[in-house]
mmCIF file of C-alpha atoms in Angstrom:
data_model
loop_
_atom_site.group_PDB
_atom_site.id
_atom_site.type_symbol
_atom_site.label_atom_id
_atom_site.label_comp_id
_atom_site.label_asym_id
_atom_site.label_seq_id
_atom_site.Cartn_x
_atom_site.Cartn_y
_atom_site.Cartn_z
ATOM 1 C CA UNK A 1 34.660 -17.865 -23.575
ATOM 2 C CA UNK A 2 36.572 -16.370 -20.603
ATOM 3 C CA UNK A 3 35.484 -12.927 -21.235
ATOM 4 C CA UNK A 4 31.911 -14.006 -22.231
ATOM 5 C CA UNK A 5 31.736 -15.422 -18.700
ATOM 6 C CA UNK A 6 32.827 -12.824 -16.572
ATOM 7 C CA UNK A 7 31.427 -9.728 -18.818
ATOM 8 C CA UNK A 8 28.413 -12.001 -17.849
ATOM 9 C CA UNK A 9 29.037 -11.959 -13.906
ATOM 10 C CA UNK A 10 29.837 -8.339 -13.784
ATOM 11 C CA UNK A 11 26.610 -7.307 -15.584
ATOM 12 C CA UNK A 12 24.958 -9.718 -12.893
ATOM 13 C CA UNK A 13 27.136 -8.094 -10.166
ATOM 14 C CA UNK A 14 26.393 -4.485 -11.116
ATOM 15 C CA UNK A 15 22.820 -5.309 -11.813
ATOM 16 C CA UNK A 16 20.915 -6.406 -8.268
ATOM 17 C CA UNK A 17 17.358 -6.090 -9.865
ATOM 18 C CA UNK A 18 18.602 -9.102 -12.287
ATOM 19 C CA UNK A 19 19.868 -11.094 -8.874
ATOM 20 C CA UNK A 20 17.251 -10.622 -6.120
ATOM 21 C CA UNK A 21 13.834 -8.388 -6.826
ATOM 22 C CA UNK A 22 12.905 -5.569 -4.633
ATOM 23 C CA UNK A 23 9.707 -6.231 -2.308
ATOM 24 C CA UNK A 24 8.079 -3.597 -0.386
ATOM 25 C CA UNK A 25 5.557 -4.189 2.056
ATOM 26 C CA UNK A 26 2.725 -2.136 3.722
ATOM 27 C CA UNK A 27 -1.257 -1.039 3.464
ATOM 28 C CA UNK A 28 -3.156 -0.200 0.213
ATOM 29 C CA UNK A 29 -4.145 3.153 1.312
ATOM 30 C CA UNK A 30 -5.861 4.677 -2.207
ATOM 31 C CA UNK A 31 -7.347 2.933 -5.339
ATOM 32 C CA UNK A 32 -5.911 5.533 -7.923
ATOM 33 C CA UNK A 33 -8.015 3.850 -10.722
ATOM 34 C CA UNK A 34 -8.703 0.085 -11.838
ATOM 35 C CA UNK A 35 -4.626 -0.653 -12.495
ATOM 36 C CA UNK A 36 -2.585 1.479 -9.812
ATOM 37 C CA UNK A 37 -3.092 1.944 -5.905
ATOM 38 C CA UNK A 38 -0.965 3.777 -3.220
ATOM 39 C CA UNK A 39 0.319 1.582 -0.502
ATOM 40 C CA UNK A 40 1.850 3.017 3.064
ATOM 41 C CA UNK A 41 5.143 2.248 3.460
ATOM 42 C CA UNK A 42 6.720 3.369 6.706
ATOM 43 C CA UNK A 43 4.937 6.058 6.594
ATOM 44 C CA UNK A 44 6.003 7.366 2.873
ATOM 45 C CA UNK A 45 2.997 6.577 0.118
ATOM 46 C CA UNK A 46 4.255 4.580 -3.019
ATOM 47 C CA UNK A 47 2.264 4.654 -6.399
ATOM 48 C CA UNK A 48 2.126 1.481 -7.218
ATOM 49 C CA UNK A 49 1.283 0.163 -11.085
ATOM 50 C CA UNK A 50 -0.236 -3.583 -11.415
ATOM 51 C CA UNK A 51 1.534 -5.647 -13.588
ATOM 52 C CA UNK A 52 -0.380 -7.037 -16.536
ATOM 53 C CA UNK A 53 -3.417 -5.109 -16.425
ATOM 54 C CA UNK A 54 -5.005 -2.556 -18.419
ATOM 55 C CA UNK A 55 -7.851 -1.272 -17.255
ATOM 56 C CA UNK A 56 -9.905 1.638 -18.342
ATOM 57 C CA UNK A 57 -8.947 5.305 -17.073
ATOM 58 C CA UNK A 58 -11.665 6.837 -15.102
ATOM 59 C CA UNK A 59 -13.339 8.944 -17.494
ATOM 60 C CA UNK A 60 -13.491 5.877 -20.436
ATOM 61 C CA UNK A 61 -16.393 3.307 -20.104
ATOM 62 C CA UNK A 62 -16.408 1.564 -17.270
ATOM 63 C CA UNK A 63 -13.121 3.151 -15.726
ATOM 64 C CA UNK A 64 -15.192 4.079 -12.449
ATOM 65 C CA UNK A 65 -16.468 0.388 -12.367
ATOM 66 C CA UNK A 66 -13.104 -0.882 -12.436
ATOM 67 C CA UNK A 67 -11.784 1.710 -9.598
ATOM 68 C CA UNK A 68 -14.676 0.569 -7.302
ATOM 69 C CA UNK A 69 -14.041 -3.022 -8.326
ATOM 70 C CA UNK A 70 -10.377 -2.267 -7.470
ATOM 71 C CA UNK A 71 -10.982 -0.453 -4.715
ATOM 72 C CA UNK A 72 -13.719 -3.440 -3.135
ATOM 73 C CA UNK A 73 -11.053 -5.895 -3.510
ATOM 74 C CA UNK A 74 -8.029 -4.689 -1.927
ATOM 75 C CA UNK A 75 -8.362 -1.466 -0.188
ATOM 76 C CA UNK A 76 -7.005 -0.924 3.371
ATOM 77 C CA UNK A 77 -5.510 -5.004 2.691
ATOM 78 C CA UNK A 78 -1.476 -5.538 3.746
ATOM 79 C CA UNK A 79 0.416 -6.294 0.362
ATOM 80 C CA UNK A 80 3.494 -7.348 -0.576
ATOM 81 C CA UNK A 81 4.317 -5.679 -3.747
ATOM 82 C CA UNK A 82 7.348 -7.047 -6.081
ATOM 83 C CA UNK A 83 8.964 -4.679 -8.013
ATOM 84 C CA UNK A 84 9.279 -5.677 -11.665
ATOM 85 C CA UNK A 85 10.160 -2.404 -12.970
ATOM 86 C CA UNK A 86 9.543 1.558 -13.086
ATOM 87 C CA UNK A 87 7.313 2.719 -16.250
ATOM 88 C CA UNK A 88 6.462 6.128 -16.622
ATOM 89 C CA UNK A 89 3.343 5.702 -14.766
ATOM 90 C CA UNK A 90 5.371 4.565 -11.417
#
């Protein structure tokens, strides 16, 4: 039980994204498409994928709809994003 506990801790210890999640903060400064905007952080742009959604890519039906819908809703707005993790999309 010993070792169960502290292999536990040290996998906790070595493994900050499990203790505390990483938050950025800045400006939505692009509307890639209907799931993933750019926001300004000190000055360095950071792709940023929405967690949960699928929306259409541009060129399927109604993938420009759901940019501009995007796009009406949060563009130029301060965020605070909460990183959950890294897919291969950013």
């Amino acid at each position: 039980m010993k070792i169960f506990t502290l292999l536990t801790f040290t996998i906790a210890i070595s493994s900050p994204s499990l203790l505390i999640a990483a938050e950025l903060s800045g400006k939505v400064t692009r509307v890639l498409d209907g799931d993933t905007i750019e926001v300004l952080q000190d000055k360095t742009p950071v792709r940023v994928r929405l967690a949960n959604i699928d929306a259409p890519e541009k060129k399927q039906p109604f993938g420009s709809w759901s940019s501009k819908q995007l796009k009406s809703l949060i563009a130029g707005q301060p965020v605070t994003v909460t990183y959950m993790q890294k897919d291969r999309y950013g």
